Amino acid sequence: MEATTIQSTRQPEPIILIQETTLTGEEQAQFKKLTLVWLTTALALFPILVILGLLMRGSQAAILKMSPELFYAFMTLHGLGMVGIWYIAGMAGAGLLLSRYVRPSLALSRGVFWATLVAVVLLIVATLIGKFITGWYFLYPLPLYPADVWKPWATLAFFAFLTIAGVAWTLWTVDYLRAIASRYSLKRALAWDVLFKKVKESDVPPMILILTVSLISALAGFLAAVVLIALFAAEALSSGFTNDALLMKNLVFYFGHVLVNITMYLGVAMVYELFPAFAEKGKLTTKWMVAAAWNASLLLVNLAYFHHLYMDFVQPGLLQKLGQIASYLVSVPAGVVTIISVLSLAFGSRMTWRLPSLLFFLGVMGWAIGGMAAVVDSTIVVNFRFHNTLWVPAHFHTYYLAGVVFMILGFAFQYAAELSGKAENLRLGRWLTALLTVGAYGFLSMFFYAGAHSVPRRYAVYPSEVHQGAGYAQVAIVFILLILTGVIIYLWEYGRRCVHAFSAHSH
Ligand code: HEM
Ligand SMILES: [Cu+2]
C-alpha cells in the first residue's frame, strides 16, 4: 500500500509474457499477435452488445418504444453474442497460457478465427435482418414454427451459425486436449497421482488440470449440440418424424449450462495461473484439495444442468433430485477452494493492486456471489417461485459480467500493457475498477430485486400486473450507463496500448 501511494504510475511487469514457452521465437510472435486479435475482436463487440442490453432495459423501463420483434432480435443476439465473445476470449487467453507448457496449433486457431467471424455475421443477419428471434435457447419446437415472423432462410442462417461455430469450437477444444495429451497422460493432467497415490503435490500446474476438466466437459456439451442440430434437421427435412420435446430440452440445456460454466472455468484457470505472480508468490502447485475439487467438478458440472428442467413434470423425479444435489455440490469444491486460494494470496502477501489484479480479485468474488444466487435458484422449492423471473438473468449476469468478464478484462489489459511496455496509471485503474464495479452491481441489484418481486424475465414491456418492473428498469439504466462509460475508458486504455505495441514492433 505505501508504495502505491507514493508512486502514481507503474511499469508493467512480465506476468503473462514470461520466458517459459514451448514455442520458437517466430511462432511465439505469431501466437502473441493472434491472441491479441482474438481478444480485440471480443472486446470490440462487447460495447455493442452492452448497448443492446441498454436498449432492452429501455423498453422494459417504458422509456423506449420498439416492436416486440426488435426486442427479441436484440435479446437473441445479445445472449448468444455475449456468451460467444467471452468463450472465444477465454479460449484464446487459455491458449496463450497453455503455450508455456504444451503446443496448441497456431494454424487451427487461425482457421477457427475465420470460421467464428463467418458465424458471427450469420448470427447478426439471422437475428437483426431475418428476425429469427427465439432467444438463445431456440427451444424445440419454436424454430420450426416461424408464424410469419421470420422466413425459412433466417432459420437456415441461424442453424448455419450454430453448426459453423459448433464445429470450429469443437476442433479448437480437441486441439487443446491433443496438445495437453502430448505432454501429460490423462491421469497426470487430472492430477490422479495426487488424488489417489501418496504423491504430495504435482508439478502439473493447476491451470492444466482445470483446462483438462473444462475441455472434456466442453466437448461433451458440443456433442449434445451436434445431436440437437441433427434432430432439428431430421424433423425439418423429413415428413412425419417428430422429436421428443423432453429430449430436445435436455440437450439444449445440457449444452447451454456446460458452455456457460466452462467459460467461467476458463477465466478461473487464468486466475490460478497468473494471480500468484501478481502476489509475487511464484506459481501454485497442484495439491490434494485442488485436485479433489476440480475432479469433483468434472462430474458435477455435467449433472447440475437438471436444475433447468424443474418445471418439466415429465422429467423423471430422480433426475430432479440429482439436479438439486449436484447443483449444491458443484459450487462447493471449485468455488470454495478457489476463493480460499485467492483470498490467502491477496491478503497473505505483497499484492500490488493494479487494474488487472483488482479485476481478477473482484472477478472471483463475483463468480462466488453469482454462484450463491444460482444455488438459491437451484433449490426446487425456491425455483417454484423464481423460475423465469428476473432472478435468473440476475444470477447469471453476476457471474458473467462481474465474474468472468472482469477476469478477462484484467487479462486483456495486462496483456496489452506487457506488449506495449506502457506504464499503468494506478489512480485511473482504481477509478475505472470502481466505475465498473458500482455500475455492474447497481445494474445487477435491480435484476435481483425485480426477480424477488415476481417480475418475469423476457418481457419487452411489463403488463399492469408487474408494472413495478418498469421502475426497477429505470434505475438499472443509470448503472448501465456507468458500465458503458467504464467500458469505453477501458477500451481507450487498452487500444492505446495495442497501437503502441504494434508501432513499437514495426521499427
Ligand atoms: C451491462 C451489461 C449488460 C446489460 C445491460 C445486459 C442486459 C440484459 C437484458 C435487459 C436482458 C433481458 C432480460 C430479460 O428480461 O429476460 C439480458 C439477457 C441476457 N444477457 Fe445480458 N446484459 C449485460 C451483460 C451480459 C453479459 C456480460 C452476458 C454474458 C454472457 C449476458 C448474457 C445474457 C443472456 C444469455 C441473456 C438471456 C437471453 C435470453 O433470454 O435468450 N449479458 N441482458
Ligand atoms: Cu445451469
XYZ file of C-alpha atoms and ligand atoms in Angstrom:
551
model
C 0.000 0.000 0.000
C 2.722 2.509 0.951
C 4.498 2.035 -2.324
C 1.374 2.728 -4.331
C 0.521 5.987 -2.583
C 3.932 7.357 -3.452
C 4.029 6.019 -6.970
C 1.247 7.084 -9.272
C 2.271 5.013 -12.250
C 3.775 1.605 -12.566
C 5.670 -0.155 -15.287
C 4.019 -3.475 -16.242
C 5.997 -6.485 -15.042
C 6.095 -9.676 -17.077
C 3.215 -11.714 -15.698
C 1.759 -13.216 -18.863
C 4.746 -12.997 -21.190
C 7.336 -14.816 -19.126
C 10.263 -16.713 -20.613
C 8.721 -20.137 -20.219
C 7.413 -21.342 -23.581
C 7.404 -24.309 -25.927
C 7.374 -22.061 -28.997
C 10.235 -20.819 -31.126
C 10.742 -17.072 -31.456
C 8.857 -16.722 -34.724
C 5.976 -18.971 -33.612
C 5.726 -17.016 -30.412
C 5.449 -13.708 -32.228
C 2.640 -15.072 -34.384
C 0.875 -16.605 -31.413
C 1.021 -13.347 -29.494
C -0.442 -11.464 -32.417
C -3.263 -13.925 -32.954
C -4.137 -13.831 -29.252
C -4.349 -10.062 -29.429
C -6.606 -10.317 -32.485
C -8.929 -12.746 -30.666
C -9.105 -10.560 -27.553
C -9.596 -7.356 -29.519
C -12.401 -8.885 -31.576
C -14.270 -9.901 -28.426
C -13.620 -6.549 -26.740
C -14.765 -4.577 -29.786
C -18.071 -6.431 -29.864
C -18.603 -6.015 -26.119
C -19.873 -2.389 -26.041
C -22.224 -3.095 -28.945
C -23.771 -5.977 -27.042
C -23.967 -3.855 -23.878
C -25.871 -1.246 -25.879
C -28.353 -3.921 -26.965
C -28.818 -4.682 -23.253
C -29.317 -0.989 -22.557
C -31.958 -0.758 -25.289
C -33.785 -3.808 -23.911
C -33.800 -2.306 -20.432
C -35.011 0.937 -22.032
C -38.014 -0.865 -23.473
C -38.719 -2.537 -20.135
C -38.445 0.843 -18.428
C -41.150 2.171 -20.801
C -38.716 4.852 -21.970
C -38.070 3.442 -25.436
C -40.682 2.178 -27.807
C -39.737 -0.741 -30.019
C -41.580 -3.544 -31.714
C -41.571 -6.856 -29.845
C -39.764 -8.349 -32.857
C -36.931 -5.882 -32.431
C -36.729 -6.506 -28.671
C -36.446 -10.254 -29.176
C -33.958 -9.817 -32.009
C -31.810 -7.796 -29.595
C -32.314 -10.360 -26.841
C -31.325 -13.319 -29.005
C -28.286 -11.557 -30.447
C -27.241 -10.166 -27.055
C -27.466 -13.518 -25.260
C -25.691 -15.648 -27.849
C -23.261 -12.874 -28.710
C -22.188 -12.302 -25.113
C -21.759 -15.985 -24.327
C -19.833 -16.348 -27.584
C -17.399 -13.451 -27.162
C -16.405 -14.421 -23.644
C -15.976 -18.028 -24.672
C -13.600 -17.136 -27.503
C -11.718 -14.615 -25.382
C -11.352 -17.228 -22.634
C -10.182 -19.882 -25.064
C -7.718 -17.509 -26.726
C -6.239 -16.419 -23.402
C -6.060 -20.006 -22.183
C -4.310 -20.979 -25.419
C -1.583 -18.411 -24.911
C -1.022 -19.582 -21.343
C -1.080 -23.221 -22.473
C 1.780 -22.492 -24.871
C 4.007 -22.157 -21.815
C 3.775 -25.912 -21.336
C 2.392 -27.509 -24.498
C 1.946 -26.653 -28.173
C -1.550 -25.662 -29.309
C -1.844 -25.342 -33.089
C -1.486 -21.840 -34.465
C -2.940 -22.742 -37.867
C -6.007 -24.274 -36.293
C -6.626 -21.248 -34.085
C -6.418 -19.075 -37.224
C -8.927 -21.239 -39.050
C -11.261 -21.160 -36.047
C -10.991 -17.393 -36.005
C -12.208 -17.040 -39.603
C -14.968 -19.590 -39.081
C -16.059 -17.665 -35.989
C -16.239 -14.419 -37.962
C -18.453 -16.078 -40.563
C -20.627 -17.453 -37.767
C -20.947 -14.008 -36.164
C -22.085 -12.479 -39.451
C -24.658 -15.258 -39.881
C -25.962 -14.680 -36.357
C -26.302 -10.938 -36.903
C -28.074 -11.456 -40.222
C -30.373 -14.175 -38.836
C -31.485 -12.079 -35.850
C -31.421 -8.418 -36.910
C -32.418 -8.825 -40.555
C -34.078 -12.253 -40.665
C -35.860 -11.781 -37.311
C -35.091 -15.300 -36.132
C -35.815 -14.335 -32.543
C -36.319 -17.418 -30.408
C -33.974 -16.396 -27.584
C -30.589 -18.044 -27.099
C -32.064 -21.469 -26.384
C -34.167 -21.812 -29.607
C -36.351 -24.192 -27.641
C -37.900 -27.004 -29.600
C -40.293 -26.791 -31.424
C -40.300 -22.974 -31.761
C -37.679 -22.752 -34.569
C -39.953 -24.928 -36.710
C -42.915 -22.549 -36.290
C -41.902 -19.127 -37.634
C -45.537 -17.903 -37.667
C -44.686 -15.357 -40.368
C -42.292 -13.568 -38.037
C -39.259 -14.932 -39.857
C -38.588 -16.574 -43.201
C -37.135 -20.055 -43.769
C -33.800 -18.541 -44.813
C -33.442 -16.978 -41.361
C -33.857 -20.395 -39.721
C -31.246 -21.725 -42.119
C -28.856 -18.857 -41.366
C -29.277 -19.423 -37.634
C -28.593 -23.144 -37.810
C -25.648 -22.463 -40.131
C -24.298 -20.114 -37.456
C -24.708 -22.817 -34.802
C -23.130 -25.506 -36.950
C -20.136 -23.463 -38.071
C -19.379 -22.124 -34.601
C -20.039 -25.561 -33.091
C -17.718 -27.427 -35.447
C -14.982 -24.795 -35.241
C -15.050 -24.627 -31.454
C -15.150 -28.408 -31.160
C -11.967 -28.602 -33.251
C -10.377 -25.898 -31.104
C -11.249 -27.849 -27.966
C -9.936 -31.102 -29.418
C -6.695 -29.381 -30.388
C -6.058 -28.077 -26.859
C -6.753 -31.545 -25.473
C -4.382 -33.040 -28.040
C -1.713 -30.528 -27.043
C -2.130 -31.364 -23.362
C -2.182 -35.111 -24.058
C 1.066 -34.930 -25.985
C 2.900 -33.939 -22.818
C 0.796 -35.246 -19.931
C -1.085 -38.507 -19.593
C -4.766 -38.108 -18.734
C -4.069 -39.335 -15.204
C -1.408 -36.711 -14.698
C -3.411 -33.919 -16.324
C -6.287 -34.739 -13.980
C -3.841 -34.986 -11.046
C -4.888 -38.511 -10.167
C -1.377 -39.183 -8.900
C -2.018 -36.581 -6.203
C -5.570 -37.692 -5.626
C -5.091 -41.449 -5.319
C -1.396 -42.040 -4.708
C 0.819 -40.788 -1.956
C 2.272 -38.048 -4.154
C 2.095 -34.832 -2.119
C 1.856 -32.357 -4.928
C 2.073 -32.476 -8.682
C 4.252 -30.341 -10.908
C 1.377 -30.268 -13.390
C 0.063 -26.704 -12.948
C -3.498 -26.281 -11.658
C -4.314 -24.475 -14.897
C -3.659 -27.670 -16.861
C -5.940 -29.599 -14.524
C -8.724 -27.002 -14.763
C -8.425 -26.746 -18.523
C -8.483 -30.516 -18.929
C -11.649 -30.727 -16.839
C -13.168 -27.837 -18.812
C -12.246 -29.063 -22.264
C -13.588 -32.560 -21.648
C -16.897 -31.099 -20.483
C -16.982 -28.619 -23.355
C -16.518 -31.469 -25.781
C -19.475 -33.309 -24.264
C -21.530 -30.106 -24.470
C -20.697 -29.555 -28.128
C -21.552 -33.173 -28.853
C -25.010 -32.589 -27.374
C -25.364 -29.566 -29.654
C -24.461 -31.619 -32.701
C -27.095 -34.219 -31.834
C -29.604 -31.430 -31.231
C -28.940 -29.777 -34.589
C -29.162 -33.154 -36.365
C -32.509 -33.895 -34.707
C -33.872 -30.488 -35.716
C -32.690 -31.111 -39.279
C -34.236 -34.568 -39.330
C -37.619 -33.177 -38.373
C -37.398 -30.223 -40.761
C -36.325 -32.307 -43.728
C -38.371 -35.478 -43.368
C -42.088 -35.794 -43.331
C -43.701 -37.437 -40.371
C -40.734 -37.581 -37.964
C -41.280 -35.628 -34.792
C -38.837 -35.244 -31.964
C -39.236 -35.954 -28.288
C -39.656 -32.496 -26.755
C -38.220 -33.579 -23.402
C -35.088 -34.974 -25.014
C -34.647 -31.759 -27.019
C -34.945 -29.632 -23.902
C -32.447 -31.800 -22.045
C -29.992 -31.489 -24.912
C -30.211 -27.728 -25.262
C -29.902 -27.045 -21.560
C -27.083 -29.507 -21.123
C -25.242 -27.691 -23.912
C -26.037 -24.201 -22.591
C -25.287 -24.993 -18.967
C -21.954 -26.623 -19.769
C -20.828 -23.891 -22.181
C -21.576 -21.140 -19.667
C -19.850 -22.929 -16.795
C -16.836 -23.789 -18.898
C -16.457 -20.154 -19.926
C -16.229 -19.329 -16.251
C -13.673 -22.056 -15.668
C -11.534 -20.652 -18.482
C -11.380 -17.365 -16.592
C -10.694 -19.151 -13.318
C -7.876 -21.155 -14.952
C -6.219 -17.848 -15.931
C -6.545 -16.617 -12.372
C -4.876 -19.765 -10.970
C -2.012 -19.353 -13.407
C -1.468 -15.597 -13.068
C -2.786 -14.334 -9.730
C 0.136 -15.785 -7.738
C 2.506 -13.771 -9.927
C 0.683 -10.549 -9.022
C 1.166 -11.520 -5.386
C 4.843 -12.228 -6.083
C 4.336 -15.788 -4.941
C 5.756 -17.676 -7.924
C 3.453 -20.438 -9.069
C 0.828 -22.629 -7.488
C 1.336 -26.373 -7.438
C -1.491 -28.886 -7.596
C -2.181 -30.124 -4.085
C -4.754 -32.669 -2.952
C -7.545 -30.153 -2.245
C -7.269 -28.554 -5.646
C -7.078 -31.942 -7.369
C -10.125 -33.229 -5.493
C -12.136 -30.069 -6.105
C -11.664 -29.992 -9.843
C -12.132 -33.722 -10.322
C -15.414 -33.403 -8.461
C -16.343 -30.542 -10.780
C -15.749 -32.724 -13.799
C -18.531 -34.994 -12.613
C -20.861 -32.445 -11.056
C -20.892 -29.758 -13.736
C -22.329 -32.335 -16.087
C -25.123 -33.341 -13.701
C -26.139 -29.943 -12.356
C -27.895 -28.932 -15.588
C -31.017 -30.820 -14.492
C -31.841 -27.672 -12.490
C -33.072 -26.153 -15.777
C -35.884 -28.690 -16.059
C -37.596 -28.469 -12.674
C -40.796 -27.230 -14.299
C -40.967 -30.240 -16.608
C -43.200 -32.620 -14.712
C -42.483 -35.439 -17.170
C -38.780 -35.393 -16.332
C -38.069 -38.382 -14.047
C -38.201 -37.293 -10.388
C -34.882 -38.899 -9.605
C -33.124 -36.604 -12.083
C -34.736 -33.557 -10.464
C -33.323 -34.545 -7.082
C -29.982 -35.284 -8.669
C -30.116 -31.798 -10.190
C -30.539 -30.150 -6.828
C -27.870 -32.248 -5.118
C -25.342 -31.753 -7.921
C -26.056 -28.000 -8.070
C -25.376 -27.687 -4.347
C -22.230 -29.775 -4.512
C -20.746 -28.247 -7.655
C -20.486 -24.845 -6.050
C -18.578 -26.144 -3.051
C -15.318 -27.644 -4.245
C -14.206 -25.418 -7.088
C -15.744 -22.273 -5.626
C -14.593 -22.647 -2.032
C -11.111 -23.904 -2.866
C -10.611 -21.130 -5.409
C -11.869 -18.423 -3.087
C -9.687 -19.586 -0.221
C -6.657 -19.737 -2.513
C -7.321 -16.277 -3.892
C -8.038 -14.728 -0.506
C -4.887 -16.155 1.007
C -2.842 -14.910 -1.928
C -4.427 -11.484 -1.765
C -4.018 -10.920 1.946
C -1.062 -13.086 2.830
C 1.420 -11.462 0.519
C 2.769 -8.359 -1.153
C -0.029 -7.918 -3.606
C 0.226 -4.966 -5.950
C -3.299 -3.692 -6.520
C -3.460 -2.640 -10.114
C -6.256 -2.787 -12.639
C -5.608 -6.412 -13.669
C -5.128 -7.763 -10.146
C -8.161 -5.845 -8.857
C -10.287 -7.206 -11.692
C -9.042 -10.758 -11.077
C -9.864 -10.497 -7.396
C -13.287 -8.922 -7.923
C -13.989 -11.387 -10.712
C -13.517 -14.347 -8.401
C -15.770 -12.680 -5.831
C -18.425 -12.008 -8.497
C -18.219 -15.638 -9.530
C -18.865 -16.620 -5.916
C -21.767 -14.197 -5.416
C -23.429 -15.216 -8.683
C -22.834 -18.842 -7.791
C -24.567 -18.375 -4.453
C -27.571 -16.802 -6.144
C -27.580 -19.750 -8.535
C -27.637 -22.228 -5.665
C -30.630 -20.403 -4.213
C -32.458 -20.771 -7.507
C -31.417 -24.404 -7.982
C -33.302 -25.300 -4.809
C -36.506 -26.896 -6.043
C -38.892 -25.203 -3.596
C -37.361 -21.808 -4.374
C -37.372 -22.482 -8.095
C -41.149 -22.842 -7.936
C -41.243 -19.114 -7.185
C -38.180 -17.829 -9.014
C -38.377 -19.804 -12.234
C -38.238 -17.439 -15.189
C -38.301 -14.354 -13.029
C -35.537 -11.786 -13.407
C -33.706 -13.663 -10.641
C -32.379 -15.941 -13.369
C -30.718 -13.268 -15.526
C -29.683 -11.655 -12.214
C -27.556 -14.584 -11.128
C -26.002 -15.389 -14.464
C -25.255 -11.746 -15.214
C -23.468 -11.641 -11.840
C -21.020 -14.436 -12.516
C -20.646 -13.339 -16.090
C -20.460 -9.555 -16.003
C -18.920 -9.158 -12.541
C -17.181 -12.544 -12.789
C -15.585 -13.889 -15.898
C -15.848 -10.596 -17.814
C -13.846 -8.896 -15.052
C -11.269 -11.681 -15.167
C -10.857 -11.463 -18.927
C -10.783 -7.660 -18.889
C -7.983 -7.986 -16.338
C -6.155 -10.478 -18.510
C -6.504 -8.453 -21.707
C -5.351 -5.254 -20.027
C -2.286 -6.893 -18.514
C -1.530 -8.481 -21.871
C -1.749 -5.219 -23.795
C 0.263 -3.473 -21.076
C 3.070 -6.018 -21.315
C 3.113 -5.950 -25.101
C 3.386 -2.173 -25.151
C 5.528 -1.670 -22.062
C 3.451 1.424 -21.289
C 3.197 2.382 -17.629
C -0.127 1.983 -15.864
C -1.768 4.944 -14.178
C -2.697 3.445 -10.824
C -5.192 6.126 -9.899
C -7.038 5.732 -13.177
C -7.021 1.964 -12.656
C -8.719 2.355 -9.282
C -11.335 4.758 -10.620
C -12.032 2.515 -13.534
C -12.423 -0.504 -11.263
C -14.796 1.461 -9.036
C -16.844 2.621 -12.018
C -17.203 -0.896 -13.421
C -17.955 -2.417 -10.026
C -20.554 0.149 -8.960
C -22.135 0.050 -12.406
C -22.276 -3.736 -12.504
C -23.641 -4.279 -9.000
C -26.157 -1.460 -9.350
C -27.429 -2.930 -12.595
C -27.461 -6.445 -11.109
C -29.216 -5.447 -7.915
C -32.175 -4.213 -9.974
C -32.413 -7.615 -11.664
C -32.268 -9.347 -8.267
C -34.753 -7.010 -6.639
C -37.185 -7.339 -9.531
C -36.802 -11.122 -9.524
C -37.531 -11.313 -5.815
C -40.622 -9.185 -6.506
C -42.002 -11.573 -9.131
C -41.082 -9.607 -12.245
C -40.804 -12.170 -15.048
C -37.838 -12.341 -17.393
C -38.013 -11.837 -21.166
C -40.833 -9.286 -21.225
C -40.361 -6.486 -23.739
C -42.936 -4.357 -21.903
C -44.327 -5.083 -18.444
C -48.073 -5.604 -18.147
C -50.007 -3.855 -15.371
C -49.735 -6.872 -13.016
C -45.987 -6.325 -12.726
C -45.765 -2.628 -13.560
C -43.194 -2.234 -10.756
C -40.730 -3.842 -13.170
C -40.555 -0.623 -15.201
C -39.344 1.403 -12.224
C -36.544 -1.073 -11.471
C -35.539 -0.972 -15.130
C -35.308 2.829 -14.989
C -32.909 2.660 -12.049
C -30.914 -0.025 -13.857
C -30.369 2.271 -16.834
C -28.366 4.733 -14.744
C -25.990 1.962 -13.731
C -25.753 0.551 -17.252
C -24.577 3.985 -18.391
C -21.850 3.843 -15.724
C -20.725 0.449 -17.036
C -20.749 1.711 -20.582
C -18.610 4.697 -19.591
C -16.212 2.347 -17.819
C -16.031 0.032 -20.816
C -15.263 2.931 -23.146
C -12.469 4.225 -20.889
C -11.132 0.684 -20.601
C -11.150 0.228 -24.373
C -9.383 3.547 -24.844
C -6.618 2.500 -22.456
C -6.443 -0.983 -23.956
C -6.499 0.331 -27.544
C -3.720 2.843 -26.880
C -1.530 0.030 -25.669
C -2.322 -2.161 -28.666
C -1.451 0.653 -31.057
C 1.745 1.358 -29.149
C 2.689 -2.338 -29.200
C 2.274 -2.503 -32.948
C 4.066 0.714 -33.769
C 6.901 -0.403 -31.487
C 7.093 -3.715 -33.365
C 7.332 -2.101 -36.772
C 10.570 -0.239 -36.158
C -24.003 -4.066 -18.937
C -24.078 -5.214 -19.478
C -25.367 -5.944 -19.770
C -26.653 -5.491 -19.854
C -27.142 -4.068 -19.683
C -27.499 -6.625 -20.129
C -28.887 -6.588 -20.255
C -29.700 -7.671 -20.496
C -31.140 -7.648 -20.525
C -32.002 -6.425 -20.266
C -31.580 -8.904 -20.795
C -33.022 -9.374 -20.890
C -33.503 -9.761 -19.531
C -34.896 -10.314 -19.523
O -35.856 -9.533 -19.379
O -35.048 -11.553 -19.618
C -30.408 -9.736 -20.949
C -30.438 -11.077 -21.230
C -29.310 -11.862 -21.379
N -27.990 -11.448 -21.217
Fe -27.350 -9.603 -20.742
N -26.715 -7.739 -20.205
C -25.405 -7.361 -19.992
C -24.308 -8.189 -19.975
C -24.317 -9.522 -20.285
C -23.170 -10.370 -20.274
C -21.749 -9.937 -19.907
C -23.583 -11.577 -20.631
C -22.634 -12.722 -20.734
C -22.829 -13.829 -21.223
C -25.014 -11.525 -20.908
C -25.825 -12.572 -21.323
C -27.197 -12.554 -21.432
C -28.013 -13.700 -21.740
C -27.520 -15.117 -22.029
C -29.346 -13.274 -21.709
C -30.586 -14.125 -21.934
C -31.047 -14.073 -23.339
C -32.283 -14.938 -23.500
O -33.119 -14.961 -22.583
O -32.385 -15.592 -24.551
N -25.430 -10.252 -20.681
N -29.265 -8.959 -20.756
Cu -27.290 -24.440 -15.200
